[in-house]
Short mmCIF file of C-alpha atoms in Angstrom, two decimals:
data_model
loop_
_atom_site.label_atom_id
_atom_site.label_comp_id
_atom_site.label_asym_id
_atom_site.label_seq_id
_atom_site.Cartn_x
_atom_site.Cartn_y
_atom_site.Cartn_z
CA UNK A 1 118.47 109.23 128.39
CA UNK A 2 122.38 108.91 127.44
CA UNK A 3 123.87 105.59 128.85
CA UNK A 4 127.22 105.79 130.28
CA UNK A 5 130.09 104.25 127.58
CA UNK A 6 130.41 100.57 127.35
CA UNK A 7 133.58 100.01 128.14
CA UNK A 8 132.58 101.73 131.80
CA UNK A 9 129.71 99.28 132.27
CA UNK A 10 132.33 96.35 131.52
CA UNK A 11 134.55 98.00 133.96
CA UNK A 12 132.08 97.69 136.83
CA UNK A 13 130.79 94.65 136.04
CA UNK A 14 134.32 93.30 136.37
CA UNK A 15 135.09 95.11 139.78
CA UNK A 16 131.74 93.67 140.86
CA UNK A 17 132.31 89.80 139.40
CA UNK A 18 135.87 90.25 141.19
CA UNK A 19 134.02 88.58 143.68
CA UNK A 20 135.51 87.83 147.25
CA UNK A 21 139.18 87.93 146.69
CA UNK A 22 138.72 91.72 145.25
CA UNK A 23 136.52 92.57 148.17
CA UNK A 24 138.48 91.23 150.83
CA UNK A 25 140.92 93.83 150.78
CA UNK A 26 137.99 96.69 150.82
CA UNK A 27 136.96 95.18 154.00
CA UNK A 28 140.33 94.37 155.61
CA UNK A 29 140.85 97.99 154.79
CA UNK A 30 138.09 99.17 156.60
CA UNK A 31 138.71 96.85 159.58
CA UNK A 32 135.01 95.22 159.20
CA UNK A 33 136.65 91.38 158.57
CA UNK A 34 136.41 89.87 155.28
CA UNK A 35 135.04 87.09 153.31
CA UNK A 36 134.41 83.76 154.50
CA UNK A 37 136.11 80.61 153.23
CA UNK A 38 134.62 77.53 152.25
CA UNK A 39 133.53 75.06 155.00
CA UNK A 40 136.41 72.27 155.31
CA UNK A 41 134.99 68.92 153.37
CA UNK A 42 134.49 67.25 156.77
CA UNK A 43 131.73 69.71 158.21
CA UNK A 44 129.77 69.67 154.90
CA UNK A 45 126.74 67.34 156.70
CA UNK A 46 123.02 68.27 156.41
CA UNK A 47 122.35 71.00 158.56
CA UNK A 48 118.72 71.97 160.25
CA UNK A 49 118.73 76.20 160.56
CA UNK A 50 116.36 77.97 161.94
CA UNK A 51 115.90 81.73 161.69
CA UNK A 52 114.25 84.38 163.12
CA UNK A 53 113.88 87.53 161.27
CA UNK A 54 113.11 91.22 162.50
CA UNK A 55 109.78 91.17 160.15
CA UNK A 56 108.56 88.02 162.15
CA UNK A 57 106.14 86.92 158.89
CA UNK A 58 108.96 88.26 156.46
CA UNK A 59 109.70 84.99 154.36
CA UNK A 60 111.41 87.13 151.79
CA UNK A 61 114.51 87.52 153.69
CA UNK A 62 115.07 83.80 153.43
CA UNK A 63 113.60 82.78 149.98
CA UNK A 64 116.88 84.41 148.40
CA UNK A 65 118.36 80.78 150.11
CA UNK A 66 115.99 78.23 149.09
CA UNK A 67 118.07 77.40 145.95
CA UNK A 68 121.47 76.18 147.66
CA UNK A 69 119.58 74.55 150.98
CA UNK A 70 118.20 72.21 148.34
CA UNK A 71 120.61 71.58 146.76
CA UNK A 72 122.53 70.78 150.23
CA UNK A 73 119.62 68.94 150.97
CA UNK A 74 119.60 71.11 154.53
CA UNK A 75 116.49 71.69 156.55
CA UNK A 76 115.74 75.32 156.97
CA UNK A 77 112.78 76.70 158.83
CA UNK A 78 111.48 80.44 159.20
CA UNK A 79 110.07 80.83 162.97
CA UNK A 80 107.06 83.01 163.05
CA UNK A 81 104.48 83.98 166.04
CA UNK A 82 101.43 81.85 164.51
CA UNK A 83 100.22 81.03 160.67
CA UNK A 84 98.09 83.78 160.39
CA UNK A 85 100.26 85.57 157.59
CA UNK A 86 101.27 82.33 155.87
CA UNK A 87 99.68 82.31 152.42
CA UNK A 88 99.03 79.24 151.08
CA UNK A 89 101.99 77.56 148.43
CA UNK A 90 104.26 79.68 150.75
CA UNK A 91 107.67 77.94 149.58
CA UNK A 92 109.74 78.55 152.83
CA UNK A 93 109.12 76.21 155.39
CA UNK A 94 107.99 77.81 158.40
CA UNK A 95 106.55 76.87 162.07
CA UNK A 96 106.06 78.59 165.47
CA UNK A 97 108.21 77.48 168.40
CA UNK A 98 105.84 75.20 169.56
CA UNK A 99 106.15 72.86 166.27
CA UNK A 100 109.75 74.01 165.16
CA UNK A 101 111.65 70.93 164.47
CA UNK A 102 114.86 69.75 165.91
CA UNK A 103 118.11 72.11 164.98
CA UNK A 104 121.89 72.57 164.81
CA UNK A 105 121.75 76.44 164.68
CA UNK A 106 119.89 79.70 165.07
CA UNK A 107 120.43 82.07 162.65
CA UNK A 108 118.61 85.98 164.05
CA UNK A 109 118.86 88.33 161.26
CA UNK A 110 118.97 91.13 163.72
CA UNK A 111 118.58 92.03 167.43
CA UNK A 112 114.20 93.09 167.33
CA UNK A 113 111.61 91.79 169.66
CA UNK A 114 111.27 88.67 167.72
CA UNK A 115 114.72 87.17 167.23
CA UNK A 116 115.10 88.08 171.04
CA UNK A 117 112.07 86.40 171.77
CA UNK A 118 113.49 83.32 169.68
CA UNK A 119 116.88 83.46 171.25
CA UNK A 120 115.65 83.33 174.61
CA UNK A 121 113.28 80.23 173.54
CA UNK A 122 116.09 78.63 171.83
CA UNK A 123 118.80 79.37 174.41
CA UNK A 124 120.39 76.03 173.95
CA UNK A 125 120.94 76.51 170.16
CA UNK A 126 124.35 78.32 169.07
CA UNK A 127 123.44 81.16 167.10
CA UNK A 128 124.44 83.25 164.38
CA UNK A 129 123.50 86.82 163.44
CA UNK A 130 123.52 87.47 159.53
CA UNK A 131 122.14 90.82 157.84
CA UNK A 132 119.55 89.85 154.85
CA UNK A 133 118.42 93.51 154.86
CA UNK A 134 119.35 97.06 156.03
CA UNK A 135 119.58 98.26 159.43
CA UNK A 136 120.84 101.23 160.70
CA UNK A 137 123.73 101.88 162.32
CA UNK A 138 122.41 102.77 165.80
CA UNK A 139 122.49 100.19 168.42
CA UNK A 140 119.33 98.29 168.60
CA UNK A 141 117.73 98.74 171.96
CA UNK A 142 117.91 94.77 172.52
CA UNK A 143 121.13 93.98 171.34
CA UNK A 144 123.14 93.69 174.27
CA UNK A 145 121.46 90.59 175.27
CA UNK A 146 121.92 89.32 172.03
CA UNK A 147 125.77 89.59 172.02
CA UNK A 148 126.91 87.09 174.11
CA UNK A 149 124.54 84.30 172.13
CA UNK A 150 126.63 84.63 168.52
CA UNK A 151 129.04 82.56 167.62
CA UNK A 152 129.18 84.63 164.18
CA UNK A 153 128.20 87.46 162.55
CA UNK A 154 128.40 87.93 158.43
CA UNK A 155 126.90 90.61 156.18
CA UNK A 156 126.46 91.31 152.73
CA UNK A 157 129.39 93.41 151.92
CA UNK A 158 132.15 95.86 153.85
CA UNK A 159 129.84 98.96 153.99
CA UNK A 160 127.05 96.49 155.41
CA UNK A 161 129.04 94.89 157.62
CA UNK A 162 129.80 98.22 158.72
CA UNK A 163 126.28 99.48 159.97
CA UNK A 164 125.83 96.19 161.18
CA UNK A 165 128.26 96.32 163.57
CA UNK A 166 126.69 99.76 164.88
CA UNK A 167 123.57 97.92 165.08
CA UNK A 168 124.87 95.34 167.40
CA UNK A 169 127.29 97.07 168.89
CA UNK A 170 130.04 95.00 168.69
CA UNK A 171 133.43 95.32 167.53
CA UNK A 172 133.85 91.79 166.40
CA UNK A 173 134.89 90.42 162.74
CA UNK A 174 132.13 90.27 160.56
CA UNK A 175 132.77 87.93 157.66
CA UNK A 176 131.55 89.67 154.11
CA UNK A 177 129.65 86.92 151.89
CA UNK A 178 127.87 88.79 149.53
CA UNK A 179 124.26 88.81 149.25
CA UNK A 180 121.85 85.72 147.98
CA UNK A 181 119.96 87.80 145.59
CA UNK A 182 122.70 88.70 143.39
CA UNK A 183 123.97 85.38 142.43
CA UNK A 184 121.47 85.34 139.88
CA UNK A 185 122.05 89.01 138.74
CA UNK A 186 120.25 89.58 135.40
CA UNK A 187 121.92 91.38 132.09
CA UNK A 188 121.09 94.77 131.86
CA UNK A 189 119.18 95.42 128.58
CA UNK A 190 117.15 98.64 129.04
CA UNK A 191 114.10 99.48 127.16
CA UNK A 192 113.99 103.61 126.04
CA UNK A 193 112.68 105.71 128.91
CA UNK A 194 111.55 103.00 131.09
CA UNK A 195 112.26 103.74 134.91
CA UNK A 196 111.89 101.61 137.55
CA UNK A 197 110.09 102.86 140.34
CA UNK A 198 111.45 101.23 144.12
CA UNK A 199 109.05 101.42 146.88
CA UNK A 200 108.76 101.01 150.70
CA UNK A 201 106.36 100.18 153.07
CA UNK A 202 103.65 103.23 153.21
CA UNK A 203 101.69 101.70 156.78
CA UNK A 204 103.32 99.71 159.30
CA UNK A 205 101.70 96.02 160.57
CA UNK A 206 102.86 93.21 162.61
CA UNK A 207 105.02 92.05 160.29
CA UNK A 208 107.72 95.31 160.48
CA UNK A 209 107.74 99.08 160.08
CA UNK A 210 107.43 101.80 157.45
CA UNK A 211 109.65 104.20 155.61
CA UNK A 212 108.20 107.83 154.70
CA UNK A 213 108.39 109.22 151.72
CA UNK A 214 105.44 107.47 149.80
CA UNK A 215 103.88 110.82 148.96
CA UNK A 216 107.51 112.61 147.94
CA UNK A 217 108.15 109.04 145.27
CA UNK A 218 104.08 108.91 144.15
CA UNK A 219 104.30 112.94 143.26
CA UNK A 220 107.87 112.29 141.62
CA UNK A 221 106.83 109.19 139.67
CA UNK A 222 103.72 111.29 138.16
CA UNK A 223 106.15 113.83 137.43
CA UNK A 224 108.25 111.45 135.63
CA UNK A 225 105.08 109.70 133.98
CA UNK A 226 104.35 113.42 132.68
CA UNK A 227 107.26 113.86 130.85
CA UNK A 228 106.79 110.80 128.68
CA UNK A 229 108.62 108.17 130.52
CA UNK A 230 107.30 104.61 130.86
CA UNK A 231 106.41 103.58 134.70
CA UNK A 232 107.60 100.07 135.80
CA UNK A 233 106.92 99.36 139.85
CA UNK A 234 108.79 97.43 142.00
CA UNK A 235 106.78 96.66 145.02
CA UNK A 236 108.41 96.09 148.46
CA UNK A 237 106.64 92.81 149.20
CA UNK A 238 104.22 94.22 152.36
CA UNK A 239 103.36 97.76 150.16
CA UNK A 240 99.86 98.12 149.37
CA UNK A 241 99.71 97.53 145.54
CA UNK A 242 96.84 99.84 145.17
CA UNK A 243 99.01 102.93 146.12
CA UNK A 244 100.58 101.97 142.31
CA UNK A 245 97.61 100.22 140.16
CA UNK A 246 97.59 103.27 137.51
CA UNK A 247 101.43 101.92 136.77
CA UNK A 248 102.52 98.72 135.50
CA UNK A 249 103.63 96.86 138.54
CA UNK A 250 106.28 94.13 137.32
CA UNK A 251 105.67 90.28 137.85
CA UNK A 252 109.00 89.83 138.98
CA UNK A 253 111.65 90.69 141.93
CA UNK A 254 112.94 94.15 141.81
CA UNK A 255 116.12 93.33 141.10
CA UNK A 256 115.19 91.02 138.14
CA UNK A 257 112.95 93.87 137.02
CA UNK A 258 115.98 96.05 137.19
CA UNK A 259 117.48 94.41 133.73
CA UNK A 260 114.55 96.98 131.95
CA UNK A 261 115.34 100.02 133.25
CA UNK A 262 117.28 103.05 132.10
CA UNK A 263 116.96 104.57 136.07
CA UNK A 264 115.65 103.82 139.17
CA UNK A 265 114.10 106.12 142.05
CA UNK A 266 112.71 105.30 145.44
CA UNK A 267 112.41 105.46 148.81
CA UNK A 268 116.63 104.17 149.71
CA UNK A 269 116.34 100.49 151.04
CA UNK A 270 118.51 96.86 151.01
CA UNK A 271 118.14 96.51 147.17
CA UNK A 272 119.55 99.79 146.07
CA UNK A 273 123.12 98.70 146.01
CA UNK A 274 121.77 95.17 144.23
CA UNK A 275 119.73 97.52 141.82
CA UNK A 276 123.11 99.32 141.24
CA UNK A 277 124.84 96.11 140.81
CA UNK A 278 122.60 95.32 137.98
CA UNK A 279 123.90 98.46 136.05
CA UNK A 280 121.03 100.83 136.81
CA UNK A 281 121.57 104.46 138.50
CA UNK A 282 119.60 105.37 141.28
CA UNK A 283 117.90 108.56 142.26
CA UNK A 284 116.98 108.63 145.94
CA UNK A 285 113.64 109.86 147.64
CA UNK A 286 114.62 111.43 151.18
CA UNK A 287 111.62 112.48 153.17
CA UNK A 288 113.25 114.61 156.13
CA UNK A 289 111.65 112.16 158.78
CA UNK A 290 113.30 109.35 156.71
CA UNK A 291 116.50 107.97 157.93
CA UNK A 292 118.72 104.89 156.20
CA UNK A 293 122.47 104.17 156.50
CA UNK A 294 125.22 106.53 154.81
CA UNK A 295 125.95 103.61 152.51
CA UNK A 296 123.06 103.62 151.29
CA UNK A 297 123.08 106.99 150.31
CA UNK A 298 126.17 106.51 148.80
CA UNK A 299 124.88 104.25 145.58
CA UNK A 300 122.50 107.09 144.45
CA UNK A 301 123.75 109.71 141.71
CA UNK A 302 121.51 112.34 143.61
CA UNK A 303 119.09 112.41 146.49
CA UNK A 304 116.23 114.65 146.27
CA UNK A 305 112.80 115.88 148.59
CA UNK A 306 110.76 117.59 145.95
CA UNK A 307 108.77 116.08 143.12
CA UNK A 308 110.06 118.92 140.98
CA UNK A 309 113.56 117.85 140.70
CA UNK A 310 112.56 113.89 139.74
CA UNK A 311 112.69 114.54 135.70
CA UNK A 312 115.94 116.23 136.23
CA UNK A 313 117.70 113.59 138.30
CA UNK A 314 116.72 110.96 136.86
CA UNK A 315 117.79 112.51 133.52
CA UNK A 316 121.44 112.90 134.88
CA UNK A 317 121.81 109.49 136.85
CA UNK A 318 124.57 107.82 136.75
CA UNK A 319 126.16 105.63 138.26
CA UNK A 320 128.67 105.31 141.59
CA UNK A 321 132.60 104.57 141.10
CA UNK A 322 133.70 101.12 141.39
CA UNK A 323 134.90 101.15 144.57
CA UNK A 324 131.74 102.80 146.31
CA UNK A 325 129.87 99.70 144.16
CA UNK A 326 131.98 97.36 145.59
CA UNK A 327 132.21 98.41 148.94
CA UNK A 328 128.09 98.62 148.80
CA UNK A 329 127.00 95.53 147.14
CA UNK A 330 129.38 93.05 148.36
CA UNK A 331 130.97 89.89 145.98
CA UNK A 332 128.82 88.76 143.80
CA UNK A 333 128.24 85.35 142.79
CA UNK A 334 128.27 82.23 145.10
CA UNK A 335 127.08 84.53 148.59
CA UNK A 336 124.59 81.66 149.38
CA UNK A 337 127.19 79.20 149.45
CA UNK A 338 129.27 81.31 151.42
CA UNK A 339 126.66 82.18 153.91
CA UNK A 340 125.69 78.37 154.53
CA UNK A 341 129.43 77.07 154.80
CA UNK A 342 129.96 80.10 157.47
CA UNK A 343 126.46 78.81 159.43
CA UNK A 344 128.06 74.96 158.80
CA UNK A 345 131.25 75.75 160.23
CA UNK A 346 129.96 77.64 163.18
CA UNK A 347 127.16 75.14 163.88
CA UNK A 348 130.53 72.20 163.75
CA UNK A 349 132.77 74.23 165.41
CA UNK A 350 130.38 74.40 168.54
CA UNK A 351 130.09 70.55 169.06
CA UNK A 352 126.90 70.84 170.67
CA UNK A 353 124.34 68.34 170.22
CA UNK A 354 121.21 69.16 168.33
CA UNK A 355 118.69 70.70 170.45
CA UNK A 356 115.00 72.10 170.61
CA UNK A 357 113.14 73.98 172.65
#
């Protein structure tokens, strides 16, 4: 397929790299805050987080962290409802609230019958909501009691912060940092007629919910397969791999995987506008049950909800403006940083003392 000129792909890639000082004013513009500072030298101590995350077993929100907590030499701990889901070698610490270790802050990654469940355990704790992947803009049914609990809220980027703010239903500053995953954002070198294929969640377990549309992005990757283009599968981590064993399912995160392709088309989800970010267009899979935020929408060159159209669109992608990227993905490079000098600051601007349950 024809790649877009050069010079264009430069262009982003600069917008994009721009990183919080260029964003700032997209979000001040929008009224949704804007990015956070770093933490003043005298608050930079080891910090013990824990988090709770709407997918109560979903360690893949947090991994994206691992990186700068070691480096800070923080303790971080993922709470979860028992060990039953817990491979072994799993490399982010986690423990139920019976053995959770002592803590400065509680970080809730949104308002679900988990992180509630945690907040009310934890009630001495400060907390902190931050958005590690997409919710919609509705407000969540528990997030009224969540409210009062956060000291601060932060988000990925403007259009993020945006939904998030639905979702909680709050009108409060949300401070943009970026997201985790793309401060190792790969070069885009793509390999002739390889598309990337983004999935969802076909069932729903314990762990979190589903996203129709399996059957619309299996019957539009066969279409695509048909047509001579190579297959490369980027599984959400709870899909069933054997929904996509007759493709080549890649080894590596979707978004590292994203460096091969020429497109991308899936079901829309939290690494669309990362995929983008990585230089890659996007075709979007809509199932008419499915619903995902507007911004999300907004990072696809075309949406479609019949197999038939697949070779078409993803002939034609291309990819959004500048400022829709930007809005979308958020500054890139150095979000984890800014993420954990926002939780430091909040966690020394309460000057409580550490607590448990």
């Amino acid at each position: 397929m024809t790649q877009p000129p050069k010079q264009s792909l430069l262009s982003r890639r600069a917008v994009l790299r721009g990183g919080a000082a260029a964003v700032a004013g997209v979000a001040l513009a929008a009224g949704v805050g804007q990015p956070a500072f770093a933490t003043p030298p005298g608050h930079r101590r080891r910090l013990r987080v824990l988090i709770a995350t709407n997918e109560p077993w979903g360690t893949y929100h947090v991994q994206p962290l691992l990186a700068e907590t070691r480096r800070r030499r923080w303790s971080v701990t993922q709470l979860v409802p028992d060990l039953s889901r817990i491979t072994p070698g799993e490399p982010v610490p986690v423990a139920t609230p019976d053995t959770a270790p002592a803590a400065d802050l509680l970080v809730v990654t949104g308002a679900g019958d988990w992180p509630l469940e945690c907040a009310e355990r934890f009630a001495r704790l400060p907390s902190a909501a931050s958005s590690l992947a997409y919710l919609g803009p509705q407000e969540a049914p528990g997030a009224r009691q969540l409210r009062h609990r956060l000291r601060t809220i932060t988000s990925s980027s403007p259009a993020e912060a945006r939904a998030f703010a639905g979702y909680l239903g709050t009108r409060r500053r949300i401070r943009v940092v970026g997201s985790p995953q793309t401060d190792t954002l790969p070069e885009h070198r793509p390999e002739p007629g390889l598309v990337l294929v983004l999935t969802s969640v076909t069932h729903p377990d314990d762990t979190g919910g589903s996203a129709p549309g399996t059957e619309l992005l299996l019957a539009a990757t066969a279409q695509l397969a048909a047509s001579g283009r190579r297959i490369l599968v980027g599984l959400h981590p709870r899909e069933n791999p054997a929904f996509w064993d007759r493709y080549e399912i890649s080894k590596v995160p979707s978004i590292q995987a994203a460096a091969r392709a020429e497109a991308a088309i899936g079901i829309p989800g939290t690494v669309f506008p990362l995929v983008a970010a990585v230089g890659v267009p996007l075709v979007g899979c809509t199932d008419p049950a499915l619903t995902v935020p507007e911004y999300l929408l907004s990072v696809c060159s075309s949406t479609i909800d019949d197999p038939a159209e697949a070779v078409r669109a993803v002939t034609g992608a291309r990819l959004p403006s500048p400022d829709v990227l930007a809005d979308a993905v958020g500054p890139i490079g150095g979000s984890a940083a800014r993420l954990l000098d926002v939780w430091a600051a909040t966690a020394a601007d309460c000057h409580a003392p550490s607590a448990a349950a």
